[in-house]
Coordinates of C-alpha atoms in Angstrom, one line a residue:
X1415 CA 0.0 0.0 0.0
X1416 CA 1.1 3.6 -0.6
X1417 CA 1.9 6.1 2.2
X1418 CA -1.1 8.1 1.1
X1419 CA -3.4 5.1 1.8
X1420 CA -1.9 4.6 5.2
X1421 CA -2.5 8.3 6.0
X1422 CA -6.1 7.8 5.0
X1423 CA -6.4 4.8 7.2
X1424 CA -5.2 6.9 10.1
X1425 CA -7.8 9.5 9.4
X1426 CA -10.5 6.8 9.4
X1427 CA -9.6 5.8 12.9
X1428 CA -9.0 9.2 14.4
X1429 CA -11.6 11.4 12.9
X1430 CA -14.0 9.7 10.4
X1431 CA -17.2 8.3 11.8
X1432 CA -17.5 4.5 11.6
X1433 CA -21.0 5.1 10.2
X1434 CA -19.4 6.5 7.0
X1435 CA -20.7 4.4 4.2
X1436 CA -17.1 3.7 2.9
X1437 CA -15.6 2.6 6.2
X1438 CA -16.8 -1.0 6.0
X1439 CA -15.6 -1.6 2.4
X1440 CA -12.4 0.3 3.0
X1441 CA -11.7 -2.0 5.9
X1442 CA -12.3 -5.1 3.8
X1443 CA -10.2 -3.8 0.9
X1444 CA -7.3 -3.1 3.3
X1445 CA -7.8 -6.5 4.9
X1446 CA -7.6 -8.2 1.5
X1447 CA -4.1 -6.7 1.0
X1448 CA -2.9 -9.0 3.8
X1449 CA -4.0 -12.2 2.0
X1450 CA -1.4 -14.9 2.2
X1451 CA 0.6 -15.5 -1.0
X1452 CA 2.7 -18.3 -2.3
X1453 CA 5.9 -17.0 -0.7
X1454 CA 4.2 -16.9 2.7
X1455 CA 2.9 -20.5 2.3
X1456 CA 6.5 -21.5 1.4
X1457 CA 7.7 -19.8 4.6
X1458 CA 5.1 -21.7 6.6
X1459 CA 6.4 -25.0 5.1
X1460 CA 10.0 -24.1 6.0
X1461 CA 9.0 -23.1 9.6
X1462 CA 6.8 -26.2 10.3
X1463 CA 9.7 -27.9 12.1
X1464 CA 10.2 -24.9 14.2
X1465 CA 6.8 -24.1 15.8
X1466 CA 8.4 -21.7 18.3
X1467 CA 9.4 -19.5 15.4
X1468 CA 5.8 -19.3 14.2
X1469 CA 4.3 -18.8 17.6
X1470 CA 6.9 -16.2 18.5
X1471 CA 6.0 -14.3 15.4
X1472 CA 2.3 -14.5 16.3
X1473 CA 3.1 -13.4 19.9
X1474 CA 5.0 -10.4 18.5
X1475 CA 2.0 -9.3 16.4
X1476 CA -0.3 -9.8 19.3
X1477 CA 1.8 -7.6 21.6
X1478 CA 2.2 -5.0 18.9
X1479 CA -1.6 -4.8 18.8
X1480 CA -1.8 -4.1 22.5
X1481 CA -2.4 -7.5 24.0
X1482 CA -0.3 -10.0 26.0
X1483 CA -0.7 -13.7 25.6
X1484 CA -1.8 -13.8 29.3
X1485 CA -4.8 -11.6 28.4
X1486 CA -6.2 -14.5 26.4
X1487 CA -6.7 -16.5 29.5
X1488 CA -9.7 -14.3 30.4
X1489 CA -11.6 -15.7 27.3
X1490 CA -12.2 -19.1 28.8
X1491 CA -11.5 -20.7 25.4
X1492 CA -12.8 -24.0 23.9
X1493 CA -10.2 -24.9 21.3
X1494 CA -11.3 -27.3 18.5
X1495 CA -9.3 -28.8 15.7
X1496 CA -9.9 -31.7 13.2
X1497 CA -10.1 -32.4 9.5
X1498 CA -13.8 -32.8 9.1
X1499 CA -16.6 -31.4 11.4
X1500 CA -14.6 -29.0 13.5
X1501 CA -16.8 -26.1 12.5
X1502 CA -20.0 -28.0 13.1
X1503 CA -18.7 -29.1 16.5
X1504 CA -18.0 -25.5 17.4
X1505 CA -21.4 -24.5 16.2
X1506 CA -23.1 -27.1 18.4
X1507 CA -21.0 -26.2 21.4
X1508 CA -21.5 -22.5 21.0
X1509 CA -25.3 -22.9 20.7
X1510 CA -25.5 -25.2 23.8
X1511 CA -23.6 -22.7 25.9
X1512 CA -25.5 -19.8 24.6
X1513 CA -28.7 -21.6 25.6
X1514 CA -27.3 -21.9 29.1
X1515 CA -27.4 -18.1 29.3
X1516 CA -23.8 -17.4 28.6
X1517 CA -22.4 -14.6 26.3
X1518 CA -20.5 -16.4 23.7
X1519 CA -17.8 -15.5 21.2
X1520 CA -17.1 -17.7 18.2
X1521 CA -14.2 -17.5 15.8
X1522 CA -14.3 -19.7 12.7
X1523 CA -13.1 -19.9 9.1
X1524 CA -13.5 -19.5 6.3
X1525 CA -16.4 -17.1 5.8
X1526 CA -19.1 -17.9 3.3
X1527 CA -20.5 -14.5 2.2
X1528 CA -19.1 -11.7 4.5
X1529 CA -15.9 -11.8 6.4
X1530 CA -17.5 -10.7 9.6
X1531 CA -19.1 -14.1 9.8
X1532 CA -15.8 -15.3 11.2
X1533 CA -16.2 -13.3 14.4
X1534 CA -19.5 -13.8 16.1
X1535 CA -21.1 -12.6 19.4
X1536 CA -24.0 -14.7 20.7
X1537 CA -24.1 -16.6 17.4
X1538 CA -24.4 -13.5 15.2
X1539 CA -21.7 -12.0 13.0
X1540 CA -20.5 -8.7 14.4
X1541 CA -22.0 -5.7 12.8
X1542 CA -20.3 -3.8 10.0
X1543 CA -19.9 -0.9 12.4
X1544 CA -18.2 -3.1 15.0
X1545 CA -16.0 -4.8 12.4
X1546 CA -14.9 -1.4 11.1
X1547 CA -14.2 -0.1 14.6
X1548 CA -12.1 -3.0 15.7
X1549 CA -10.4 -3.5 12.3
X1550 CA -9.0 0.0 12.3
X1551 CA -8.0 -0.1 15.9
X1552 CA -5.9 -3.2 15.4
X1553 CA -4.7 -2.2 12.0
X1554 CA -3.5 1.2 13.0
X1555 CA -1.8 -0.1 16.1
X1556 CA 0.1 -2.6 14.1
X1557 CA 0.9 0.0 11.5
X1558 CA 2.2 2.4 14.1
X1559 CA 4.5 -0.2 15.6
X1560 CA 6.3 -1.2 12.4
X1561 CA 10.0 -0.6 12.5
X1562 CA 13.2 -2.1 11.2
X1563 CA 12.9 -5.2 13.5
X1564 CA 9.2 -5.6 12.9
X1565 CA 8.6 -4.4 9.3
X1566 CA 5.6 -6.5 8.4
X1567 CA 1.9 -6.7 9.0
X1568 CA 0.4 -10.1 9.9
X1569 CA -1.1 -12.1 7.1
X1570 CA -4.8 -12.3 6.6
X1571 CA -5.7 -15.1 8.9
X1572 CA -3.3 -14.0 11.6
X1573 CA -4.7 -10.5 11.5
X1574 CA -8.3 -11.8 11.9
X1575 CA -7.3 -14.0 14.8
X1576 CA -5.7 -11.1 16.6
X1577 CA -8.8 -9.0 15.8
X1578 CA -11.1 -11.7 17.1
X1579 CA -9.3 -11.7 20.5
X1580 CA -9.6 -8.0 20.7
X1581 CA -13.3 -8.1 19.9
X1582 CA -14.0 -10.9 22.5
X1583 CA -12.1 -9.1 25.2
X1584 CA -13.7 -5.7 24.5
X1585 CA -17.2 -7.1 24.2
X1586 CA -16.6 -9.1 27.5
X1587 CA -17.8 -12.5 26.4
X1588 CA -18.1 -15.3 29.0
X1589 CA -16.3 -17.7 26.7
X1590 CA -14.8 -18.0 23.2
X1591 CA -15.2 -21.0 21.0
X1592 CA -12.1 -21.0 18.7
X1593 CA -11.8 -23.1 15.6
X1594 CA -8.3 -23.9 14.4
X1595 CA -7.5 -22.7 10.9
X1596 CA -5.1 -25.4 9.5
X1597 CA -3.5 -28.1 11.6
X1598 CA -3.0 -27.2 15.2
X1599 CA 0.6 -27.2 16.4
X1600 CA 1.7 -24.4 14.1
X1601 CA -1.7 -22.7 13.7
X1602 CA -1.8 -19.1 14.9
X1603 CA -4.7 -19.8 17.2
X1604 CA -2.4 -22.1 19.2
X1605 CA -0.9 -19.1 20.8
X1606 CA -3.6 -19.7 23.4
X1607 CA -1.9 -20.9 26.7
X1608 CA -4.7 -22.1 28.8
X1609 CA -7.9 -23.1 27.1
X1610 CA -10.6 -24.6 29.4
X1611 CA -11.0 -27.7 27.2
X1612 CA -9.9 -28.9 23.7
X1613 CA -11.5 -31.1 21.1
X1614 CA -10.4 -33.1 18.0
X1615 CA -13.1 -33.9 15.5
X1616 CA -12.7 -36.6 12.7
X1617 CA -9.3 -36.8 11.1
X1618 CA -8.4 -37.4 7.5
X1619 CA -6.1 -36.3 4.7
X1620 CA -6.1 -32.6 3.8
X1621 CA -3.6 -29.8 3.4
X1622 CA -0.9 -32.3 2.8
X1623 CA 1.7 -29.7 1.6
X1624 CA 1.6 -28.1 5.0
X1625 CA 0.5 -30.9 7.4
X1626 CA 2.1 -34.0 5.9
X1627 CA 0.9 -36.7 3.6
X1628 CA 0.0 -39.4 6.1
X1629 CA -2.8 -39.7 8.7
X1630 CA -0.1 -40.1 11.4
X1631 CA 1.6 -36.8 10.5
X1632 CA -1.7 -35.0 10.3
X1633 CA -2.8 -36.4 13.7
X1634 CA 0.5 -35.2 15.2
X1635 CA -0.2 -31.7 13.9
X1636 CA -3.8 -31.7 15.2
X1637 CA -2.7 -32.9 18.7
X1638 CA -0.4 -29.9 18.9
X1639 CA -3.3 -27.9 20.6
X1640 CA -3.1 -30.2 23.7
X1641 CA -2.0 -28.4 26.8
X1642 CA -0.7 -29.7 30.2
X1643 CA -3.6 -30.5 32.5
X1644 CA -6.3 -29.3 30.1
X1645 CA -8.8 -32.0 29.3
X1646 CA -9.2 -33.0 25.6
X1647 CA -11.8 -35.1 23.8
X1648 CA -11.9 -36.8 20.5
X1649 CA -14.2 -39.1 18.5
X1650 CA -13.5 -42.6 17.0
X1651 CA -10.6 -42.3 14.6
X1652 CA -8.5 -44.6 12.5
X1653 CA -6.2 -46.7 14.7
X1654 CA -3.1 -45.0 13.5
X1655 CA -4.5 -41.6 14.5
X1656 CA -5.6 -42.7 17.9
X1657 CA -2.1 -44.0 18.7
X1658 CA -0.6 -40.7 17.7
X1659 CA -3.2 -38.7 19.7
X1660 CA -2.4 -40.9 22.7
X1661 CA 1.3 -40.5 22.5
X1662 CA 1.0 -36.7 22.0
X1663 CA -1.4 -36.4 24.9
X1664 CA 1.1 -38.3 27.1
X1665 CA 4.0 -36.2 25.9
X1666 CA 2.1 -33.0 26.6
X1667 CA 0.6 -34.2 29.9
X1668 CA -2.9 -33.8 28.6
X1669 CA -5.8 -35.9 29.9
X1670 CA -7.5 -37.3 26.7
X1671 CA -10.9 -39.0 26.5
X1672 CA -12.9 -40.7 23.8
X1673 CA -16.5 -39.5 23.3
X1674 CA -19.2 -42.2 23.6
X1675 CA -21.8 -42.7 20.9
X1676 CA -24.6 -40.1 20.8
X1677 CA -27.1 -42.9 21.5
X1678 CA -25.5 -43.2 25.0
X1679 CA -26.9 -39.8 26.0
X1680 CA -30.4 -40.8 24.9
X1681 CA -33.1 -42.5 26.8
X1682 CA -35.1 -45.2 25.0
X1683 CA -38.1 -42.9 24.6
X1684 CA -36.4 -39.6 23.9
X1685 CA -34.0 -39.4 20.9
X1686 CA -31.8 -36.3 20.5
X1687 CA -32.7 -34.2 17.4
X1688 CA -29.9 -32.3 15.7
X1689 CA -30.3 -29.1 13.8
X1690 CA -27.7 -30.2 11.3
X1691 CA -28.5 -33.1 8.9
X1692 CA -26.4 -36.1 8.2
X1693 CA -25.3 -39.1 10.2
X1694 CA -21.8 -37.7 10.5
X1695 CA -23.2 -34.9 12.6
X1696 CA -23.8 -37.3 15.5
X1697 CA -20.0 -37.5 16.0
X1698 CA -19.8 -33.7 16.1
X1699 CA -22.7 -33.5 18.5
X1700 CA -21.3 -36.0 21.0
X1701 CA -17.9 -34.1 20.9
X1702 CA -19.8 -30.8 21.5
X1703 CA -21.7 -32.2 24.4
X1704 CA -18.5 -33.3 26.1
X1705 CA -16.8 -30.0 25.5
X1706 CA -19.8 -28.0 26.8
X1707 CA -20.3 -30.2 29.8
X1708 CA -16.6 -30.0 30.7
X1709 CA -16.5 -26.2 30.3
X1710 CA -19.6 -25.8 32.6
X1711 CA -18.2 -28.1 35.2
X1712 CA -14.7 -26.5 35.3
X1713 CA -16.3 -23.0 35.5
X1714 CA -18.5 -24.1 38.4
X1715 CA -21.9 -23.7 36.6
X1716 CA -25.0 -25.3 37.9
X1717 CA -27.5 -27.3 36.0
X1718 CA -25.1 -29.3 33.9
X1719 CA -26.0 -32.7 32.5
X1720 CA -26.5 -35.6 35.0
X1721 CA -24.2 -38.5 34.6
X1722 CA -25.9 -41.7 33.5
X1723 CA -25.1 -45.3 32.6
X1724 CA -24.9 -46.2 28.9
X1725 CA -28.2 -47.3 27.4
X1726 CA -26.5 -49.9 25.3
X1727 CA -23.7 -52.4 25.6
X1728 CA -20.5 -50.6 24.8
X1729 CA -18.5 -52.2 21.9
X1730 CA -15.6 -54.4 22.8
X1731 CA -13.0 -51.9 21.6
X1732 CA -9.8 -51.3 23.4
X1733 CA -9.3 -47.5 23.2
X1734 CA -5.8 -46.2 23.8
X1735 CA -7.3 -43.8 26.4
X1736 CA -10.3 -43.4 28.7
X1737 CA -13.8 -43.5 27.4
X1738 CA -15.7 -40.3 28.6
X1739 CA -18.8 -40.9 30.7
X1740 CA -22.1 -40.3 29.0
X1741 CA -24.6 -38.1 30.8
X1742 CA -28.2 -37.0 30.6
X1743 CA -28.2 -33.7 28.7
X1744 CA -29.9 -30.7 30.4
X1745 CA -32.8 -29.0 28.6
X1746 CA -30.5 -26.2 27.3
X1747 CA -28.2 -28.8 25.9
X1748 CA -31.1 -30.7 24.2
X1749 CA -32.4 -27.5 22.7
X1750 CA -29.0 -26.3 21.7
X1751 CA -28.4 -29.4 19.6
X1752 CA -31.8 -29.0 17.9
X1753 CA -31.4 -25.3 17.3
X1754 CA -27.9 -25.3 15.8
X1755 CA -27.6 -23.7 12.4
X1756 CA -24.4 -23.8 10.4
X1757 CA -24.8 -22.5 6.8
X1758 CA -23.2 -24.3 3.9
X1759 CA -23.2 -27.7 5.6
X1760 CA -25.9 -30.2 4.6
X1761 CA -28.2 -27.2 3.8
X1762 CA -31.3 -27.4 1.6
X1763 CA -32.9 -24.5 -0.2
X1764 CA -36.2 -25.2 -2.1
X1765 CA -37.5 -22.7 -4.7
X1766 CA -40.4 -23.9 -6.8
X1767 CA -39.2 -26.9 -8.9
X1768 CA -35.6 -26.2 -7.9
X1769 CA -33.9 -27.8 -4.9
X1770 CA -30.4 -26.8 -4.0
X1771 CA -28.4 -29.1 -1.8
X1772 CA -25.5 -27.2 -0.4
X1773 CA -22.5 -28.8 1.4
X1774 CA -18.9 -27.4 1.6
X1775 CA -17.4 -30.9 1.7
X1776 CA -13.8 -30.8 0.4
X1777 CA -12.0 -33.9 1.8
X1778 CA -12.5 -37.6 1.0
X1779 CA -14.3 -38.3 4.3
X1780 CA -16.5 -35.2 4.1
X1781 CA -17.5 -35.9 0.5
X1782 CA -18.4 -39.5 1.4
X1783 CA -20.6 -38.1 4.2
X1784 CA -22.1 -35.5 1.7
X1785 CA -22.9 -38.3 -0.8
X1786 CA -24.7 -40.4 1.9
X1787 CA -26.7 -37.3 2.9
X1788 CA -27.5 -36.2 -0.6
X1789 CA -28.6 -39.6 -1.9
X1790 CA -30.9 -40.0 1.1
X1791 CA -32.6 -36.6 1.0
X1792 CA -32.7 -36.4 -2.8
X1793 CA -34.3 -39.8 -3.1
X1794 CA -36.9 -38.9 -0.4
X1795 CA -37.8 -35.8 -2.5
X1796 CA -38.1 -37.8 -5.7
X1797 CA -40.5 -40.3 -4.0
X1798 CA -42.6 -37.5 -2.5
X1799 CA -42.9 -35.4 -5.7
X1800 CA -43.1 -37.8 -8.6
X1801 CA -42.5 -36.8 -12.2
X1802 CA -39.2 -36.5 -14.0
X1803 CA -36.2 -35.3 -12.0
X1804 CA -32.8 -34.1 -13.3
X1805 CA -29.7 -33.9 -11.1
X1806 CA -27.0 -31.3 -11.6
X1807 CA -23.6 -31.2 -9.9
X1808 CA -21.9 -27.8 -9.5
X1809 CA -18.3 -28.5 -8.3
X1810 CA -15.0 -26.9 -7.7
X1811 CA -12.1 -27.7 -5.4
X1812 CA -9.0 -25.6 -4.5
X1813 CA -5.6 -26.1 -3.0
X1814 CA -3.6 -29.3 -3.2
X1815 CA -6.6 -31.7 -3.1
X1816 CA -7.0 -34.7 -5.3
X1817 CA -10.0 -33.5 -7.2
X1818 CA -10.2 -36.7 -9.3
X1819 CA -10.6 -38.8 -6.1
X1820 CA -13.3 -36.4 -4.8
X1821 CA -15.2 -36.5 -8.0
X1822 CA -15.1 -40.3 -8.2
X1823 CA -16.8 -40.4 -4.8
X1824 CA -19.6 -38.2 -6.2
X1825 CA -20.4 -40.4 -9.3
X1826 CA -22.8 -42.8 -7.5
X1827 CA -25.2 -39.9 -7.2
X1828 CA -25.9 -40.3 -11.0
X1829 CA -25.8 -36.7 -12.1
X1830 CA -27.3 -35.8 -15.5
X1831 CA -25.0 -32.8 -15.8
X1832 CA -21.8 -31.9 -14.1
X1833 CA -20.9 -28.2 -14.1
X1834 CA -17.5 -26.8 -13.2
X1835 CA -16.8 -23.2 -12.4
X1836 CA -14.3 -21.2 -10.3
X1837 CA -15.2 -19.7 -6.9
X1838 CA -16.2 -16.4 -8.5
X1839 CA -19.8 -15.3 -7.8
X1840 CA -20.2 -12.9 -10.7
X1841 CA -17.9 -11.8 -13.6
X1842 CA -18.9 -8.1 -13.0
X1843 CA -17.0 -8.1 -9.7
X1844 CA -19.8 -6.0 -8.1
X1845 CA -20.3 -6.5 -4.4
X1846 CA -17.7 -9.3 -3.9
X1847 CA -15.1 -7.4 -1.9
X1848 CA -15.5 -10.0 0.9
X1849 CA -14.8 -12.9 -1.5
X1850 CA -11.8 -11.4 -3.4
X1851 CA -8.8 -13.7 -3.6
X1852 CA -5.6 -12.1 -4.8
X1853 CA -3.6 -15.3 -4.6
X1854 CA -5.0 -16.8 -7.8
X1855 CA -5.3 -15.7 -11.4
X1856 CA -8.3 -16.1 -13.7
X1857 CA -6.1 -18.3 -15.9
X1858 CA -5.2 -20.6 -13.0
X1859 CA -8.8 -21.1 -11.8
X1860 CA -10.1 -21.7 -15.3
X1861 CA -7.3 -24.2 -15.9
X1862 CA -8.3 -26.0 -12.7
X1863 CA -12.0 -26.1 -13.9
X1864 CA -10.9 -27.6 -17.3
X1865 CA -8.8 -30.2 -15.5
X1866 CA -11.7 -31.1 -13.2
X1867 CA -13.9 -31.5 -16.3
X1868 CA -11.3 -33.7 -18.0
X1869 CA -11.0 -35.9 -15.0
X1870 CA -14.8 -36.1 -14.7
X1871 CA -15.2 -37.2 -18.3
X1872 CA -12.5 -39.8 -18.0
X1873 CA -14.3 -41.2 -14.9
X1874 CA -17.5 -41.3 -16.9
X1875 CA -15.9 -43.0 -19.8
X1876 CA -14.5 -45.7 -17.4
X1877 CA -18.1 -46.2 -16.2
X1878 CA -19.3 -46.9 -19.7
X1879 CA -20.0 -43.5 -21.2
X1880 CA -18.0 -43.4 -24.4
X1881 CA -16.7 -40.4 -26.4
X1882 CA -16.5 -37.7 -23.7
X1883 CA -16.5 -34.0 -24.5
X1884 CA -13.6 -32.4 -26.3
X1885 CA -11.6 -30.3 -23.8
X1886 CA -9.0 -29.0 -26.2
X1887 CA -9.9 -25.3 -26.1
X1888 CA -6.9 -23.4 -24.8
X1889 CA -7.1 -21.4 -21.6
X1890 CA -6.2 -18.1 -23.2
X1891 CA -9.2 -18.5 -25.5
X1892 CA -11.4 -19.2 -22.5
X1893 CA -10.2 -16.0 -20.8
X1894 CA -11.0 -13.9 -23.9
X1895 CA -14.5 -15.4 -24.2
X1896 CA -15.2 -14.8 -20.5
X1897 CA -14.0 -11.2 -20.8
X1898 CA -16.3 -10.7 -23.7
X1899 CA -19.2 -12.0 -21.6
X1900 CA -19.5 -15.4 -23.2
X1901 CA -20.5 -17.6 -20.2
X1902 CA -20.2 -21.1 -21.7
X1903 CA -16.5 -21.8 -21.9
X1904 CA -16.3 -25.3 -23.3
X1905 CA -18.3 -26.5 -26.3
X1906 CA -18.9 -30.2 -27.1
X1907 CA -17.6 -31.4 -30.4
X1908 CA -21.0 -33.0 -31.2
X1909 CA -24.1 -34.4 -29.5
X1910 CA -23.3 -37.1 -26.9
X1911 CA -25.1 -39.3 -24.4
X1912 CA -26.9 -37.3 -21.6
X1913 CA -25.0 -38.9 -18.8
X1914 CA -21.7 -37.7 -20.2
X1915 CA -22.7 -34.0 -20.2
X1916 CA -20.3 -31.7 -18.5
X1917 CA -19.9 -27.9 -18.9
X1918 CA -17.5 -25.2 -17.7
X1919 CA -18.7 -21.7 -16.8
X1920 CA -16.6 -18.7 -15.8
X1921 CA -18.7 -17.9 -12.7
X1922 CA -21.1 -19.3 -10.2
X1923 CA -23.8 -17.0 -11.4
X1924 CA -23.7 -18.3 -15.0
X1925 CA -23.6 -21.9 -13.7
X1926 CA -26.8 -21.3 -11.6
X1927 CA -28.5 -19.4 -14.4
X1928 CA -28.0 -22.3 -16.7
X1929 CA -29.0 -25.0 -14.2
X1930 CA -32.2 -23.1 -13.1
X1931 CA -33.3 -21.9 -16.6
X1932 CA -35.3 -19.1 -15.0
X1933 CA -37.4 -21.6 -12.9
X1934 CA -36.2 -20.3 -9.6
X1935 CA -38.5 -17.4 -8.7
X1936 CA -35.8 -15.8 -6.5
X1937 CA -33.0 -16.2 -9.0
X1938 CA -34.0 -15.1 -12.5
X1939 CA -31.8 -15.3 -15.6
X1940 CA -31.5 -11.8 -17.2
X1941 CA -29.1 -13.1 -19.9
X1942 CA -30.5 -16.6 -20.4
X1943 CA -30.3 -16.3 -24.2
X1944 CA -26.5 -16.1 -23.9
X1945 CA -26.5 -19.6 -22.5
X1946 CA -27.6 -21.2 -25.8
X1947 CA -24.5 -20.9 -27.9
X1948 CA -23.6 -24.6 -28.0
X1949 CA -25.5 -27.9 -28.6
X1950 CA -25.1 -29.2 -25.0
X1951 CA -26.4 -26.0 -23.5
X1952 CA -29.4 -25.8 -25.9
X1953 CA -30.4 -29.5 -25.5
X1954 CA -29.8 -29.4 -21.8
X1955 CA -31.9 -26.2 -21.4
X1956 CA -34.9 -27.9 -23.0
X1957 CA -34.7 -30.9 -20.6
X1958 CA -34.2 -28.7 -17.6
X1959 CA -37.2 -26.5 -18.5
X1960 CA -39.4 -29.6 -18.9
X1961 CA -38.3 -31.6 -15.8
X1962 CA -40.8 -31.8 -12.9
X1963 CA -37.9 -31.1 -10.5
X1964 CA -34.3 -30.1 -10.7
X1965 CA -31.9 -31.2 -7.9
X1966 CA -28.6 -29.2 -7.8
X1967 CA -25.8 -30.3 -5.5
X1968 CA -23.2 -27.6 -4.9
X1969 CA -20.0 -29.0 -3.2
X1970 CA -16.3 -29.4 -3.3
X1971 CA -15.3 -26.1 -1.7
X1972 CA -16.6 -23.8 1.1
X1973 CA -15.7 -20.8 -1.1
X1974 CA -17.8 -22.2 -3.9
X1975 CA -20.7 -22.7 -1.4
X1976 CA -20.2 -19.2 -0.1
X1977 CA -20.4 -17.7 -3.6
X1978 CA -23.5 -19.7 -4.3
X1979 CA -25.2 -18.6 -1.1
X1980 CA -24.4 -15.0 -1.8
X1981 CA -26.5 -15.3 -5.0
X1982 CA -29.3 -17.6 -3.7
X1983 CA -29.9 -15.9 -0.3
X1984 CA -29.7 -12.2 -0.6
X1985 CA -30.3 -11.7 3.1
X1986 CA -26.8 -13.0 3.8
X1987 CA -25.3 -9.9 2.1
X1988 CA -27.2 -7.4 4.2

């Protein structure tokens, strides 16, 4: 940034009202300049064998912002890591404790539509006014303390973590539920010294370039949040993971417990109902119950769940550590589980003949869970509605993930069309300041979409669909077409079988417009005629307009899901 911009930032904090209409977007634009780039990620990889270096850097940023690490002890933190389900676990735990009458803070990532979703008070994203207020306070303090020894600003996630701590302390929350960003041992949230309790949700393979390429290496990283004398809980994991968790807990002098099955909290005549769909949420719910119960007990709160004997015979499994005791959940706990909302995870939006199934699954385990959920709910809808049904997949994946492996898991859903698009809501760029990503280029994201389509077509060919779509159009031609406003990037060489159909679009908006064909009363297609340039688009349009129902699964990336929700639920942008 230029010096002139820095001077303007100072004026915003010292004299300009936070109600100024530009303050919010100015804050987001400035925040976006801190986005991590490739060089920073390479630095993280180099430092991963020296966690002290990373944590020392984070401690330095925290102190420059005006806080000491010891100040974070006041937040009574619940610290949660894992590969799959850590966000849902945090959401369950936060809702339970809020139902107990506590003032809660909740720090999570990534955001779906607006960045202030990452920092919540009592379940609600902080207001634009509060976000602007605390952003400029922290930013200007860090800017003022730059010198030859501390020349840099913290990267995007580190900055937001520091800002969240400021918000929670200033707003005087009773507790803060903190979701780890990536890993655990080297994550900047691990600057916390004394959480009240820690949790580890389901583990799997993800972020291999940073965390390692085996489940053992990843488990070691996740267990890095364990602290001496601080109880920690986990759920059933692969045997290799459990051994690593046990060894790390012993090394760090952390009492570690295995959560019982959710059915062990239930009486025979009163099943627990969850606000989040999917069988996998039962693991997240039992972990959240133990985290909330332990927090309440350690803080001396009354009315916690009453310990009970298991309602079933426990499986003959030799866990490497103690099995936590089930208990009878209190009324606030039962209600908390039922009332939990976590957008973009097993979410269903129904609009006329359109049904959108939205899930940000992006690992093998989470995609498997997504497929189980989608096949169940989609089949139920088909049986209830009757008539012809078309299924459309909208997919994208980012980072170092094996997208071919993820797409192979999705094929049993029997999609009539597969659509691939980048995590770009609209080509116009209007109103997407919260979703800007300066670490990728248009060329790179379109190349990824074409690679995804090629892999999908190869998988379909292996399943018996011959002669897949020609994907030979070069990326530079695609960029030129998208810049001219031509939304359909890949044309078929000729008519093919329906179950081989796959398309690439330059934005989520164009993908949704084609899939809905103007049949979503809340999402009309102003440029629908532009979607008819190629045979597959034209023939598909006819079928989509004539179908009794259209089922659209949007998955593969939380950023893709966020871009779709921005378009489908306008209230989230307010």
